[in-house]
Amino acid sequence: MENIAFFGLGNMGAPMSANLVRAGYRVTAFDPSDAALRRAVDKGCVRAESALQAVQGASAVISMLPGGDAVKSLYLGQDGLLRALAGNTLVIDCSTIAAYDARQLIIAAGELGLRAIDAPVSGGTAAAAAGTLSFMCGGDKEAVDAARPYLQAMGAKLFHAGPAGAGQVAKICNNMLLAIHMIGTAEALQLGVDNGLDPVVLSEIMKASSGGNWSLEKYNPYPGVMEKVPAANGYAGGFSVALMLKDLGLAMDTAAASASSTPLGALAKNLYQLHGSCEENRRLDFSSIQNLFRRPAGG
């Protein structure tokens, strides 16, 4: 049974690792959170007591970490994991990080005789659980092709965006657009509700009209409209406001570096920053931006 080392067992990484187990891989997992590690073991992963132990005998290493600092800490530097990997091991980083950090990782891996790609994901926690994620890959074709069997065990679509770091650029473009249309959807729904419309009826009208979008169809932000989305559960779980702010920050940094004009992206970042000024809101799903527009009771 082929062994895969897996790092990062949060809301996305946990179901991704479980899908690899279901696909027949031996998944040796490690996470600083003991509770997360125990849950992964319950889903069939093998527990590792350290990152170094996890990669022993692994043909591939997959990571799903919260940011660039975590990725660099795991892989790079004198004590980084890259130096502990056997030659030709495949590294697949599914974290969303700056494109230049992804390039640094891939270059460093190549210098040690390893293969690496950046492969951030889209689809959210529901797609992670269902194994229907989309992967946006950056790196050379040979490495991306080698990663296909693992990625297909966790997702339904795989795109080769281009060379090292291209997956990250595609991901931040996508998430900037996601933030923009989620805010627009929340704003439009609230306008309708404030003027006496049923948000369920309004959602159906807009889905069938020119305003239709993914937020309306798959991830409606208004409570009571759609089941099995964060809005139906007090905005718990899902993709947090804090993570959306991180991705919007990456988008703005990338725009500044290329002198690109992104006024709506900048406005989206400002609105999420306003919404996330309360620490409690930062932990909620990003669709909780609906609360920024909702009137207080009696208002």
XYZ file of N, CA, C and O in Angstrom, residues 59-62 88-93 105-107 109-110 113-119 135 137-152 158-165:
188
model
N 5.937 8.256 -0.493
C 6.245 8.568 -1.894
C 5.738 9.949 -2.271
O 6.191 10.534 -3.256
N 4.793 10.468 -1.478
C 4.258 11.800 -1.712
C 3.956 12.454 -0.371
O 3.617 11.778 0.605
N 4.094 13.768 -0.354
C 3.797 14.564 0.836
C 2.775 15.616 0.438
O 2.978 16.343 -0.532
N 1.672 15.678 1.172
C 0.609 16.646 0.878
C 0.403 17.522 2.102
O 0.326 17.032 3.230
N 13.328 12.197 -5.356
C 12.191 12.070 -6.255
C 10.845 12.032 -5.533
O 9.814 11.772 -6.153
N 10.819 12.263 -4.216
C 9.549 12.369 -3.517
C 8.757 13.540 -4.094
O 9.316 14.573 -4.447
N 7.464 13.369 -4.200
C 6.585 14.397 -4.742
C 5.957 15.199 -3.608
O 5.323 14.631 -2.714
N 6.122 16.514 -3.639
C 5.539 17.406 -2.643
C 4.381 18.162 -3.287
O 4.552 18.811 -4.330
N 3.208 18.059 -2.678
C 2.005 18.732 -3.179
C 1.503 19.664 -2.082
O 0.971 19.204 -1.065
N 1.687 20.951 -2.278
C 1.206 21.899 -1.274
C -0.125 22.478 -1.729
O -0.199 23.177 -2.738
N 9.442 27.346 -2.615
C 9.356 25.945 -2.219
C 9.696 25.020 -3.383
O 10.478 24.068 -3.232
N 9.138 25.290 -4.546
C 9.338 24.412 -5.702
C 10.785 24.444 -6.175
O 11.372 23.400 -6.523
N 11.398 25.621 -6.170
C 12.811 25.730 -6.556
C 13.696 24.986 -5.572
O 14.606 24.235 -5.957
N 12.890 22.505 -3.646
C 12.688 21.064 -3.810
C 13.485 20.544 -4.999
O 14.158 19.507 -4.905
N 13.437 21.263 -6.110
C 14.173 20.836 -7.298
C 15.663 20.762 -7.063
O 16.345 19.864 -7.579
N 16.616 17.472 -5.694
C 16.222 16.298 -6.460
C 14.802 15.840 -6.197
O 14.445 14.685 -6.482
N 13.966 16.736 -5.690
C 12.576 16.417 -5.385
C 11.662 17.083 -6.406
O 12.054 18.011 -7.115
N 10.440 16.620 -6.476
C 9.433 17.244 -7.338
C 8.412 17.939 -6.437
O 8.039 17.403 -5.394
N 7.936 19.102 -6.852
C 6.954 19.825 -6.043
C 6.037 20.640 -6.940
O 6.448 21.122 -7.998
N 4.790 20.773 -6.496
C 3.823 21.639 -7.180
C 3.032 22.413 -6.139
O 2.926 22.006 -4.984
N 2.506 23.554 -6.548
C 1.492 24.233 -5.734
C 0.139 23.834 -6.301
O -0.062 23.833 -7.523
N -0.794 23.476 -5.420
C -2.099 22.972 -5.861
C -3.200 23.444 -4.925
O -3.879 22.630 -4.282
N -8.660 21.623 -8.177
C -7.253 21.918 -7.882
C -6.672 22.786 -8.995
O -6.840 22.481 -10.177
N -3.199 23.969 -10.300
C -1.818 23.519 -10.108
C -0.801 24.395 -10.823
O -1.002 24.822 -11.964
N 0.304 24.611 -10.132
C 1.445 25.289 -10.711
C 2.677 24.408 -10.597
O 2.904 23.769 -9.571
N 3.473 24.351 -11.652
C 4.662 23.502 -11.659
C 4.850 22.895 -13.030
O 4.056 23.145 -13.944
N 5.897 22.083 -13.196
C 6.110 21.503 -14.525
C 5.137 20.356 -14.768
O 4.579 19.761 -13.841
N 4.898 20.061 -16.031
C 3.859 19.111 -16.428
C 4.107 17.726 -15.838
O 3.164 17.040 -15.421
N 5.361 17.301 -15.807
C 5.676 15.958 -15.288
C 5.259 15.830 -13.831
O 4.675 14.822 -13.427
N 5.524 16.857 -13.044
C 5.169 16.808 -11.627
C 3.657 16.873 -11.443
O 3.089 16.165 -10.589
N 2.986 17.700 -12.238
C 1.524 17.793 -12.142
C 0.883 16.466 -12.532
O -0.051 15.992 -11.878
N 1.390 15.843 -13.600
C 0.856 14.537 -14.006
C 1.075 13.487 -12.923
O 0.208 12.636 -12.687
N 2.228 13.539 -12.262
C 2.502 12.583 -11.184
C 1.549 12.783 -10.013
O 1.228 11.823 -9.286
N 1.074 14.003 -9.825
C 0.169 14.299 -8.712
C -1.280 13.921 -9.000
O -2.097 13.844 -8.074
N -1.620 13.694 -10.252
C -3.016 13.465 -10.631
C -3.717 12.369 -9.835
O -4.850 12.568 -9.373
N -3.126 11.194 -9.657
C -3.851 10.152 -8.924
C -4.244 10.573 -7.511
O -5.344 10.257 -7.040
N -3.375 11.302 -6.831
C -3.671 11.750 -5.470
C -4.751 12.837 -5.491
O -5.695 12.806 -4.690
N -4.612 13.772 -6.407
C -5.573 14.866 -6.467
C -6.950 14.369 -6.898
O -7.975 14.854 -6.417
N -6.980 13.389 -7.792
C -8.265 12.845 -8.239
C -8.973 12.068 -7.134
O -10.197 11.905 -7.179
N -9.087 19.161 -12.139
C -7.675 19.512 -11.981
C -7.278 20.401 -13.145
O -7.458 20.030 -14.307
N -6.749 21.576 -12.827
C -6.307 22.512 -13.853
C -4.807 22.751 -13.698
O -4.322 22.998 -12.590
N -4.077 22.665 -14.812
C -2.666 23.039 -14.801
C -2.597 24.496 -15.243
O -2.681 24.813 -16.431
N -2.463 25.391 -14.265
C -2.536 26.824 -14.535
C -1.293 27.356 -15.213
O -1.354 28.372 -15.917
N -0.139 26.682 -14.997
C 1.108 27.169 -15.570
C 2.289 26.784 -14.709
O 2.218 25.810 -13.944
N 3.392 27.508 -14.793
C 4.606 27.151 -14.053
C 4.459 27.390 -12.554
O 3.384 27.777 -12.061
N 5.533 27.169 -11.825
C 5.528 27.291 -10.363
C 4.877 28.596 -9.920
O 5.202 29.672 -10.424
N 3.948 28.512 -8.983
C 3.255 29.672 -8.457
C 1.987 30.038 -9.199
O 1.167 30.812 -8.690
